[in-house]
Short mmCIF file of C-alpha atoms in Angstrom, two decimals:
data_model
loop_
_atom_site.label_atom_id
_atom_site.label_comp_id
_atom_site.label_asym_id
_atom_site.label_seq_id
_atom_site.Cartn_x
_atom_site.Cartn_y
_atom_site.Cartn_z
CA MET A 1 35.00 7.46 -7.40
CA SER A 2 33.07 7.11 -4.17
CA THR A 3 35.09 7.49 -1.00
CA LYS A 4 34.79 5.07 1.88
CA THR A 5 34.17 7.24 4.93
CA GLY A 6 33.32 6.63 8.57
CA ILE A 7 30.52 9.11 9.11
CA GLU A 8 27.30 9.64 11.03
CA VAL A 9 24.30 8.85 8.86
CA SER A 10 22.67 12.26 9.45
CA ILE A 11 25.87 14.07 8.45
CA ALA A 12 26.15 11.87 5.37
CA ILE A 13 22.63 12.89 4.31
CA GLY A 14 23.72 16.52 4.53
CA GLU A 15 26.79 15.75 2.42
CA VAL A 16 24.69 14.07 -0.25
CA VAL A 17 22.20 16.94 -0.32
CA LYS A 18 25.19 19.24 -0.81
CA LEU A 19 26.33 17.13 -3.79
CA THR A 20 22.86 17.48 -5.36
CA ASP A 21 23.43 21.26 -5.26
CA ALA A 22 20.04 21.75 -3.58
CA ASP A 23 18.68 25.29 -3.87
CA VAL A 24 16.46 25.53 -0.81
CA ILE A 25 16.38 23.80 2.56
CA ALA A 26 13.48 24.82 4.79
CA ALA A 27 13.54 22.95 8.07
CA TYR A 28 12.86 23.03 11.77
CA PRO A 29 15.09 21.00 14.08
CA ILE A 30 13.59 18.07 15.96
CA THR A 31 15.14 15.03 17.59
CA PRO A 32 16.29 12.68 16.07
CA GLN A 33 16.46 14.59 12.76
CA THR A 34 18.46 17.52 14.19
CA HIS A 35 21.94 16.61 12.92
CA ILE A 36 20.73 16.45 9.33
CA VAL A 37 19.54 20.05 9.20
CA GLU A 38 22.26 21.33 11.54
CA HIS A 39 24.87 20.03 9.14
CA LEU A 40 23.08 21.54 6.15
CA ALA A 41 22.83 24.87 7.95
CA GLU A 42 26.59 24.73 8.50
CA LEU A 43 27.26 23.87 4.86
CA VAL A 44 25.15 26.83 3.71
CA SER A 45 26.64 29.14 6.33
CA ASN A 46 30.26 28.37 5.43
CA GLY A 47 29.59 28.66 1.71
CA GLU A 48 30.08 24.99 0.82
CA LEU A 49 26.49 24.78 -0.42
CA ASN A 50 25.06 27.69 -2.37
CA ALA A 51 21.46 27.43 -1.13
CA GLN A 52 18.83 29.30 0.82
CA PHE A 53 18.45 27.82 4.29
CA ILE A 54 15.07 28.95 5.64
CA PRO A 55 15.02 28.57 9.44
CA VAL A 56 11.25 28.45 9.84
CA GLU A 57 9.20 28.68 13.03
CA SER A 58 7.52 25.26 12.74
CA GLU A 59 7.32 22.18 10.58
CA HIS A 60 4.02 23.42 9.17
CA SER A 61 5.94 26.42 7.89
CA ALA A 62 8.85 24.24 6.77
CA MET A 63 6.65 22.23 4.41
CA SER A 64 4.77 25.37 3.32
CA ALA A 65 8.08 27.04 2.42
CA CYS A 66 9.05 23.88 0.52
CA LEU A 67 5.86 24.18 -1.54
CA GLY A 68 6.80 27.67 -2.65
CA SER A 69 10.38 26.72 -3.31
CA ALA A 70 9.52 23.64 -5.37
CA ALA A 71 6.87 25.66 -7.23
CA VAL A 72 9.49 28.02 -8.68
CA GLY A 73 11.52 25.02 -9.79
CA ALA A 74 14.15 25.10 -7.04
CA ARG A 75 15.63 21.81 -5.86
CA THR A 76 14.11 21.48 -2.41
CA PHE A 77 15.02 19.39 0.63
CA THR A 78 13.74 19.15 4.17
CA ALA A 79 13.88 16.70 7.03
CA THR A 80 11.76 16.02 10.08
CA ALA A 81 10.67 13.36 12.57
CA GLY A 82 7.75 12.23 14.71
CA GLN A 83 5.78 15.20 16.06
CA GLY A 84 7.31 17.42 13.37
CA LEU A 85 5.93 15.21 10.64
CA GLU A 86 2.55 15.37 12.36
CA LEU A 87 2.64 19.16 12.45
CA MET A 88 3.33 19.14 8.70
CA HIS A 89 0.49 16.77 8.07
CA GLU A 90 -2.04 18.90 6.19
CA VAL A 91 0.67 20.44 4.00
CA LEU A 92 1.96 16.99 2.99
CA TYR A 93 -1.26 16.40 1.05
CA VAL A 94 -0.84 19.74 -0.71
CA ALA A 95 2.72 18.91 -1.80
CA SER A 96 1.69 15.67 -3.48
CA ALA A 97 -1.55 16.97 -5.00
CA MET A 98 0.27 20.00 -6.43
CA ARG A 99 2.85 17.54 -7.80
CA LEU A 100 5.82 19.31 -6.25
CA PRO A 101 9.11 17.39 -6.22
CA ILE A 102 10.27 17.81 -2.61
CA VAL A 103 12.66 15.36 -0.96
CA MET A 104 12.32 14.78 2.76
CA ALA A 105 14.35 12.59 5.10
CA VAL A 106 12.25 11.37 8.02
CA ALA A 107 14.15 10.14 11.08
CA ASN A 108 11.33 7.89 12.23
CA ARG A 109 10.17 8.60 15.76
CA ALA A 110 7.34 7.47 18.04
CA LEU A 111 4.41 9.80 18.67
CA SER A 112 3.46 11.32 22.02
CA ALA A 113 2.05 10.57 24.57
CA PRO A 114 3.89 9.44 26.57
CA LEU A 115 6.58 11.66 25.14
CA SER A 116 9.15 9.61 23.27
CA VAL A 117 12.01 10.83 21.12
CA TRP A 118 12.93 7.24 20.21
CA GLY A 119 12.26 5.36 17.04
CA ASP A 120 9.29 3.52 15.65
CA HIS A 121 7.06 3.87 12.58
CA SER A 122 4.03 5.63 14.09
CA ASP A 123 4.96 8.80 12.23
CA VAL A 124 5.37 6.97 8.91
CA MET A 125 2.00 5.30 9.14
CA ALA A 126 0.17 8.54 9.91
CA THR A 127 1.42 9.84 6.53
CA ARG A 128 0.54 6.67 4.64
CA ASP A 129 -2.28 8.23 2.63
CA THR A 130 -0.66 11.60 1.89
CA GLY A 131 0.26 10.71 -1.69
CA TRP A 132 4.04 10.81 -1.22
CA ILE A 133 6.41 8.18 -2.57
CA GLN A 134 7.84 6.49 0.56
CA ILE A 135 11.00 4.43 0.85
CA PHE A 136 12.29 2.45 3.85
CA THR A 137 16.01 2.05 4.47
CA GLU A 138 18.03 -0.39 6.58
CA ASN A 139 21.49 1.15 6.97
CA GLY A 140 23.39 4.35 6.33
CA GLN A 141 24.44 3.42 2.82
CA GLU A 142 20.83 2.76 1.87
CA VAL A 143 19.81 6.08 3.38
CA ILE A 144 22.22 8.17 1.34
CA ASP A 145 21.76 6.09 -1.82
CA ASN A 146 18.00 6.50 -1.64
CA THR A 147 18.22 10.18 -0.75
CA LEU A 148 20.09 10.65 -4.02
CA CYS A 149 17.62 8.44 -5.90
CA ALA A 150 14.73 10.35 -4.31
CA PHE A 151 15.72 13.59 -6.07
CA ARG A 152 15.80 11.87 -9.44
CA MET A 153 12.49 10.09 -8.83
CA ALA A 154 10.75 13.21 -7.54
CA GLU A 155 11.96 15.51 -10.32
CA ASP A 156 11.38 13.11 -13.22
CA LYS A 157 8.77 14.68 -15.51
CA ARG A 158 6.81 11.44 -15.53
CA VAL A 159 6.59 11.52 -11.72
CA LEU A 160 6.72 15.04 -10.20
CA LEU A 161 5.89 13.86 -6.71
CA PRO A 162 7.40 14.43 -3.29
CA VAL A 163 9.45 11.59 -1.81
CA MET A 164 10.04 10.59 1.82
CA VAL A 165 13.13 8.61 2.70
CA HIS A 166 12.55 6.89 6.04
CA LEU A 167 15.45 6.17 8.36
CA ASP A 168 14.94 4.83 11.87
CA GLY A 169 15.52 7.50 14.51
CA PHE A 170 18.78 6.93 16.43
CA HIS A 171 19.23 3.36 15.13
CA LEU A 172 20.17 4.98 11.82
CA SER A 173 20.16 8.75 12.26
CA HIS A 174 22.83 8.72 14.99
CA MET A 175 24.83 5.71 13.82
CA ILE A 176 28.38 6.18 12.63
CA GLU A 177 28.99 3.76 9.79
CA PRO A 178 31.51 3.16 7.04
CA MET A 179 29.82 4.42 3.90
CA LEU A 180 30.71 4.97 0.27
CA LEU A 181 30.11 8.69 -0.20
CA PRO A 182 29.57 9.49 -3.87
CA SER A 183 31.82 11.95 -5.68
CA GLN A 184 30.54 15.16 -7.27
CA GLU A 185 31.26 13.69 -10.68
CA GLU A 186 29.17 10.59 -9.97
CA VAL A 187 26.26 12.64 -8.63
CA ASP A 188 26.36 14.96 -11.65
CA ARG A 189 26.34 11.95 -13.94
CA PHE A 190 23.40 10.37 -12.13
CA LEU A 191 21.21 13.35 -11.29
CA PRO A 192 20.10 15.68 -14.10
CA PRO A 193 19.18 19.32 -13.31
CA ASN A 194 15.69 19.92 -11.89
CA GLN A 195 13.46 21.23 -14.67
CA TYR A 196 9.97 21.64 -13.24
CA PRO A 197 7.68 21.97 -16.27
CA LEU A 198 5.34 24.69 -14.99
CA PRO A 199 7.26 26.87 -12.53
CA LEU A 200 5.86 30.07 -11.07
CA ASP A 201 7.18 32.76 -13.37
CA PRO A 202 5.92 36.36 -13.63
CA SER A 203 6.44 36.35 -17.39
CA LYS A 204 4.14 33.33 -17.76
CA PRO A 205 1.48 33.63 -15.06
CA LEU A 206 -0.31 30.57 -13.73
CA ALA A 207 -2.22 29.65 -10.60
CA MET A 208 -1.31 26.76 -8.31
CA GLY A 209 -3.38 25.25 -5.55
CA ASP A 210 -6.66 26.71 -6.74
CA PHE A 211 -9.87 25.33 -5.39
CA GLY A 212 -11.50 22.28 -6.94
CA PRO A 213 -15.28 22.32 -6.82
CA PRO A 214 -17.19 19.01 -6.85
CA ILE A 215 -17.26 19.04 -10.63
CA VAL A 216 -13.46 18.58 -10.92
CA TYR A 217 -12.22 17.28 -7.53
CA THR A 218 -12.76 13.59 -8.34
CA GLU A 219 -10.95 13.94 -11.67
CA ALA A 220 -8.08 15.82 -10.00
CA LYS A 221 -7.65 13.13 -7.32
CA TRP A 222 -7.81 10.30 -9.82
CA ALA A 223 -5.19 12.01 -12.01
CA GLN A 224 -2.99 12.22 -8.90
CA GLU A 225 -3.59 8.59 -7.94
CA TYR A 226 -2.97 7.34 -11.47
CA ASN A 227 0.29 9.25 -11.50
CA LEU A 228 1.43 7.86 -8.12
CA LEU A 229 0.65 4.28 -9.20
CA ASN A 230 2.41 4.93 -12.50
CA SER A 231 5.50 6.36 -10.77
CA ARG A 232 6.38 2.75 -10.01
CA SER A 233 8.03 2.17 -13.39
CA THR A 234 10.16 5.31 -13.04
CA ILE A 235 11.14 4.33 -9.48
CA LEU A 236 12.36 0.97 -10.79
CA GLU A 237 14.16 2.71 -13.66
CA VAL A 238 15.91 5.14 -11.28
CA TRP A 239 17.12 2.28 -9.07
CA LYS A 240 18.40 0.53 -12.21
CA GLU A 241 20.24 3.66 -13.35
CA PHE A 242 21.63 4.01 -9.84
CA SER A 243 22.94 0.48 -10.03
CA LYS A 244 24.71 1.29 -13.32
CA VAL A 245 26.58 4.23 -11.78
CA PHE A 246 27.14 2.97 -8.24
CA GLY A 247 26.80 -0.81 -8.46
CA ARG A 248 24.27 -1.15 -5.64
CA ASN A 249 20.81 -2.57 -6.31
CA TYR A 250 17.44 -1.70 -4.81
CA SER A 251 13.99 -3.14 -5.38
CA PRO A 252 10.51 -2.64 -3.89
CA VAL A 253 10.61 -5.89 -1.89
CA GLU A 254 13.89 -7.57 -1.00
CA CYS A 255 14.51 -11.14 0.11
CA TYR A 256 17.12 -12.71 2.36
CA ARG A 257 17.53 -16.51 2.23
CA CYS A 258 13.85 -16.91 1.39
CA GLU A 259 14.05 -19.19 -1.65
CA GLY A 260 11.77 -22.18 -1.12
CA CYS A 261 11.02 -21.31 2.52
CA LYS A 262 7.61 -22.28 3.88
CA VAL A 263 7.98 -19.79 6.73
CA LEU A 264 8.83 -16.15 6.04
CA LEU A 265 9.49 -13.25 8.37
CA PHE A 266 8.55 -9.80 7.12
CA THR A 267 10.10 -6.56 8.36
CA MET A 268 10.93 -3.03 7.28
CA GLY A 269 13.60 -0.48 8.27
CA SER A 270 16.78 -0.97 10.28
CA PHE A 271 15.45 -3.94 12.27
CA SER A 272 15.75 -6.01 9.11
CA GLU A 273 19.51 -6.36 9.54
CA THR A 274 19.05 -7.75 13.05
CA ALA A 275 16.38 -10.07 11.67
CA MET A 276 18.88 -11.35 9.08
CA SER A 277 21.19 -12.52 11.88
CA ALA A 278 18.21 -14.23 13.51
CA ILE A 279 17.42 -15.97 10.21
CA ASP A 280 21.01 -17.27 10.04
CA ASN A 281 20.74 -18.65 13.59
CA LEU A 282 17.34 -20.24 12.95
CA ARG A 283 18.64 -21.90 9.78
CA ASN A 284 21.52 -23.31 11.83
CA GLN A 285 18.91 -24.68 14.24
CA GLY A 286 17.22 -26.43 11.32
CA ILE A 287 14.24 -24.07 11.08
CA ASP A 288 13.42 -23.35 7.46
CA VAL A 289 12.75 -19.60 7.50
CA GLY A 290 13.64 -16.64 5.28
CA LEU A 291 13.27 -12.87 5.51
CA VAL A 292 11.39 -10.50 3.23
CA ARG A 293 11.87 -6.74 3.69
CA LEU A 294 9.74 -3.89 2.46
CA ARG A 295 11.66 -1.12 0.71
CA LEU A 296 8.92 0.71 -1.21
CA TRP A 297 5.96 1.57 0.99
CA ARG A 298 4.20 3.89 -1.46
CA PRO A 299 3.24 3.17 -4.16
CA PHE A 300 2.56 -0.19 -2.55
CA PRO A 301 4.33 -3.00 -4.45
CA PHE A 302 1.40 -5.40 -4.86
CA ALA A 303 3.02 -7.58 -7.53
CA GLU A 304 6.30 -8.01 -5.65
CA VAL A 305 4.54 -8.71 -2.34
CA ARG A 306 2.32 -11.38 -3.94
CA ASN A 307 5.28 -12.91 -5.70
CA ALA A 308 7.45 -12.98 -2.57
CA PHE A 309 4.82 -14.79 -0.50
CA LYS A 310 3.16 -17.02 -3.10
CA ASP A 311 4.87 -20.25 -2.02
CA ALA A 312 4.98 -19.58 1.72
CA GLU A 313 2.68 -21.29 4.20
CA VAL A 314 3.32 -19.03 7.17
CA LEU A 315 4.08 -15.34 7.06
CA ILE A 316 5.16 -13.63 10.27
CA THR A 317 4.99 -9.84 10.11
CA LEU A 318 6.42 -7.21 12.43
CA ASP A 319 5.04 -3.68 12.46
CA ARG A 320 6.67 -0.92 14.49
CA ALA A 321 3.40 0.99 14.66
CA LEU A 322 -0.06 0.34 15.97
CA SER A 323 -3.30 1.15 14.23
CA ALA A 324 -5.17 1.82 17.45
CA GLY A 325 -8.42 -0.08 17.78
CA GLY A 326 -7.86 -1.66 14.38
CA PRO A 327 -6.16 -4.67 12.84
CA GLY A 328 -2.78 -4.08 14.54
CA GLY A 329 0.11 -3.13 12.30
CA PRO A 330 -0.70 -1.05 9.22
CA VAL A 331 1.84 -2.83 6.99
CA SER A 332 0.64 -6.27 8.07
CA SER A 333 -2.90 -5.17 7.38
CA GLU A 334 -1.99 -4.12 3.84
CA ILE A 335 -0.05 -7.34 3.24
CA LYS A 336 -3.13 -9.33 4.25
CA SER A 337 -5.29 -7.31 1.91
CA ALA A 338 -2.79 -7.76 -0.96
CA LEU A 339 -2.76 -11.54 -0.41
CA TYR A 340 -6.52 -11.94 -0.02
CA PRO A 341 -7.36 -12.29 -3.76
CA LEU A 342 -4.84 -15.15 -4.16
CA GLU A 343 -6.24 -18.66 -4.18
CA LYS A 344 -3.25 -20.01 -2.31
CA ARG A 345 -1.91 -17.71 0.38
CA PRO A 346 0.06 -18.08 3.60
CA LYS A 347 -1.39 -17.81 7.08
CA VAL A 348 -0.40 -14.39 8.33
CA VAL A 349 0.67 -13.99 11.96
CA SER A 350 1.02 -10.33 12.89
CA PHE A 351 3.20 -8.84 15.60
CA VAL A 352 3.45 -5.26 16.73
CA GLY A 353 6.66 -4.40 18.57
CA GLY A 354 9.76 -2.26 18.70
CA LEU A 355 7.63 0.70 19.76
CA GLY A 356 9.14 3.93 21.06
CA GLY A 357 12.75 2.77 20.70
CA ARG A 358 12.26 -0.66 22.31
CA ASP A 359 14.91 -2.89 20.83
CA ILE A 360 14.25 -6.28 19.34
CA ASN A 361 17.54 -8.12 19.32
CA VAL A 362 18.60 -11.26 17.44
CA SER A 363 17.22 -13.64 20.06
CA GLY A 364 14.04 -11.55 20.11
CA PHE A 365 13.49 -12.20 16.41
CA GLU A 366 14.25 -15.91 16.92
CA GLU A 367 11.60 -15.99 19.63
CA MET A 368 9.16 -14.11 17.39
CA VAL A 369 9.58 -16.60 14.55
CA LYS A 370 9.12 -19.58 16.88
CA ARG A 371 6.04 -17.99 18.46
CA GLY A 372 4.69 -17.17 15.00
CA ILE A 373 5.08 -20.78 13.84
CA GLU A 374 3.30 -21.93 17.02
CA ILE A 375 0.39 -19.50 16.46
CA SER A 376 0.11 -20.63 12.83
CA LYS A 377 -0.55 -24.16 14.13
CA THR A 378 -2.74 -23.42 17.16
CA GLY A 379 -4.51 -20.33 15.83
CA SER A 380 -5.11 -17.27 17.98
CA SER A 381 -8.11 -15.38 19.24
CA LYS A 382 -6.19 -12.12 18.74
CA GLU A 383 -5.86 -10.10 15.56
CA TYR A 384 -2.18 -9.58 16.38
CA GLU A 385 0.29 -10.04 19.23
CA ALA A 386 2.07 -7.23 21.03
CA PHE A 387 5.67 -8.43 21.01
CA GLY A 388 7.70 -8.05 24.20
CA VAL A 389 4.98 -6.41 26.29
CA ARG A 390 5.39 -7.22 30.00
CA GLU A 391 2.29 -8.95 31.30
CA MET B 1 -9.44 25.53 -22.26
CA ALA B 2 -11.48 23.97 -25.01
CA LYS B 3 -13.68 21.83 -22.79
CA SER B 4 -16.08 23.09 -20.15
CA GLU B 5 -15.59 21.92 -16.56
CA SER B 6 -18.32 19.32 -16.87
CA GLU B 7 -16.60 17.78 -19.91
CA LEU B 8 -13.10 17.55 -18.42
CA THR B 9 -11.86 14.00 -17.83
CA TRP B 10 -9.06 13.19 -15.38
CA LYS B 11 -6.69 12.98 -18.35
CA ASP B 12 -7.40 16.62 -19.23
CA ILE B 13 -6.35 17.91 -15.80
CA GLU B 14 -3.06 19.85 -15.94
CA VAL B 15 -0.15 18.62 -13.75
CA GLY B 16 -1.00 19.41 -10.12
CA CYS B 17 -4.31 20.95 -11.22
CA ILE B 18 -2.37 24.07 -12.24
CA ALA B 19 -4.42 26.78 -13.96
CA THR B 20 -2.26 27.91 -16.88
CA GLU B 21 -4.64 30.53 -18.26
CA PRO B 22 -4.57 33.82 -16.31
CA GLY B 23 -8.04 35.14 -15.47
CA SER B 24 -9.80 31.84 -16.16
CA ALA B 25 -11.44 31.99 -12.72
CA ALA B 26 -13.73 34.69 -14.19
CA ARG B 27 -15.56 31.90 -16.00
CA TYR B 28 -16.49 30.26 -12.72
CA LYS B 29 -20.15 30.92 -12.04
CA CYS B 30 -20.38 31.71 -8.36
CA GLY B 31 -23.88 33.19 -8.64
CA ASP B 32 -25.56 29.81 -8.67
CA TRP B 33 -25.72 29.26 -4.91
CA ARG B 34 -27.69 32.48 -4.37
CA SER B 35 -30.86 32.09 -2.26
CA GLN B 36 -31.92 35.73 -2.65
CA ARG B 37 -31.53 38.18 -5.51
CA PRO B 38 -31.47 41.99 -5.52
CA THR B 39 -34.28 43.87 -7.30
CA TYR B 40 -34.07 47.60 -8.09
CA ASP B 41 -36.26 50.68 -8.01
CA PHE B 42 -33.88 52.89 -10.00
CA ASN B 43 -36.21 55.91 -9.59
CA LYS B 44 -34.70 56.25 -6.10
CA CYS B 45 -31.08 55.78 -7.23
CA ILE B 46 -28.80 58.78 -6.62
CA LYS B 47 -25.85 57.03 -8.33
CA CYS B 48 -23.68 57.36 -5.20
CA GLY B 49 -21.97 54.01 -5.85
CA LEU B 50 -21.95 52.92 -2.18
CA CYS B 51 -23.36 49.51 -3.15
CA GLN B 52 -20.44 48.99 -5.52
CA ILE B 53 -17.93 49.89 -2.80
CA PHE B 54 -19.49 47.54 -0.25
CA CYS B 55 -20.11 44.58 -2.56
CA PRO B 56 -17.75 41.82 -1.30
CA GLU B 57 -17.94 40.01 -4.63
CA GLY B 58 -16.99 43.09 -6.68
CA CYS B 59 -19.75 42.25 -9.11
CA ILE B 60 -21.63 45.57 -9.19
CA TYR B 61 -21.22 47.65 -12.35
CA GLN B 62 -22.70 50.90 -13.66
CA ASN B 63 -25.24 50.31 -16.44
CA GLU B 64 -25.73 52.55 -19.48
CA LYS B 65 -28.03 54.88 -17.53
CA GLY B 66 -25.44 55.25 -14.78
CA HIS B 67 -27.34 53.15 -12.25
CA PHE B 68 -25.48 50.56 -10.21
CA GLU B 69 -26.53 46.96 -10.77
CA ALA B 70 -25.19 43.48 -9.86
CA ASN B 71 -23.91 41.01 -12.45
CA MET B 72 -26.07 37.99 -11.68
CA TYR B 73 -23.45 35.54 -13.02
CA TYR B 74 -21.40 36.34 -9.92
CA CYS B 75 -23.86 37.85 -7.38
CA LYS B 76 -24.15 35.55 -4.35
CA GLY B 77 -27.19 37.36 -2.99
CA CYS B 78 -25.62 38.42 0.32
CA GLY B 79 -27.83 41.54 0.52
CA ILE B 80 -25.08 43.90 1.72
CA CYS B 81 -25.90 46.31 -1.15
CA ALA B 82 -29.55 46.46 -0.04
CA LYS B 83 -28.49 47.07 3.57
CA GLU B 84 -26.05 49.86 2.66
CA CYS B 85 -28.09 51.70 -0.03
CA PRO B 86 -28.98 55.10 1.56
CA THR B 87 -32.09 55.58 -0.59
CA LYS B 88 -33.44 51.99 -0.36
CA VAL B 89 -33.23 51.30 -4.11
CA ILE B 90 -32.59 47.61 -3.56
CA THR B 91 -34.99 44.97 -2.23
CA MET B 92 -33.87 41.37 -1.78
CA VAL B 93 -36.37 38.76 -2.96
CA GLU B 94 -36.32 34.96 -2.80
CA GLU B 95 -34.41 33.42 -5.70
CA GLU B 96 -36.46 31.19 -7.98
CA GLU B 97 -35.60 27.52 -8.39
CA THR B 98 -33.06 27.05 -11.18
CA ASP B 99 -31.18 24.06 -12.49
CA VAL B 100 -27.92 24.27 -10.51
CA ASN B 101 -26.30 21.57 -12.62
CA LYS B 102 -26.40 23.73 -15.70
CA ASN B 103 -23.12 25.57 -15.90
CA GLY B 104 -22.14 28.65 -17.77
CA ASP B 105 -25.72 29.53 -18.73
#
């Protein structure tokens, strides 16, 4: 039986990682991820979790240590945020290409400069093409549920890929919420032991991370891409199995009061819950609008995205990251590209906002929807609007 | 590995591009980007083996007469052996045009 507990989300992640009986945690502390790895260090130190905690000298080293750990078949966890994720960047590609099942919680944080420890999705978007499975979460329960699911997805023999679980820095990482913490028995029932098929083993030598000359590189990358696209069915299966044990459901794209709506708002991460309240208010004001939220960022859920927006006339998107000098928000840009082949598709109005910890409250989302509807009628000379910027 | 590199499809690639056969890198022909090749006047060779010690590729072996010679499957033509040889046995000459797309020949 799960236990209802009032607990900080970061601490709860540590508790769940403990229940998975992780073997290695290699991490470097960085705001707003710090409490996650601090708590895990405590659990290892006081003997509650029998694991190696590797206190590395940088995030580059953290991810490098995770490669080695996952390569011997050890269950491996790390966590980072913002600049830390950037410092890991080149090693992220190695983890996915070497097909190493590493689970990482990312407490999403803006990127410098100016220096900001607060939340947005700039760090997520910089890792978009690294080949990791990436999941957005909206509240503490979703964070811990998906952390648990992430291990099963990553370690499944049909997948063998690293997984990032994104939680908004501070808005989620430092929030104390009532959560259903799973029991050891439930976790053991849900999560089978990690059995990496080709671990480093002196009695059966093999070489990992060798070089790929032009004659094999294309084939190697396509094998990786095919596998990431194919991981989709296992991701869905894991969420279904999770639902059987814990009774909570997850899917790549999730809707809130969007049936039959001609206007849809599209968000991801913790802001979605605020947006839901805005949707309720707007419906009370007689505005026919629903909310669609992105859960699975990679592999990108093309079918679900197209299905969610097929009957809408106006789609208003909010990105918490800016593709500088480009089309605005990276997620909005991908939504547009996913909708382009459809004969009938909604007008897409893109906003970029909530940068560097700037809040968008309920009335902010109401204003955004109204402004989006207005732009859909008048058109705009801009590719996107910066929401809430002081002129 | 039954197929040569040029025959491998993406479906043949092992998980994570892992090489499961120890020593298989020896089949990789790294001598095909050579722009110069060593030639030998073995009459001058004192069989000191310095060229073998200095060779960064480790591709110099002792032939049946005891002279030191490079394995051209691996020799990259760096010329260090020619530079180090105390009796000037080795002269580097321009490599002839070969079909670089042919592998394993």
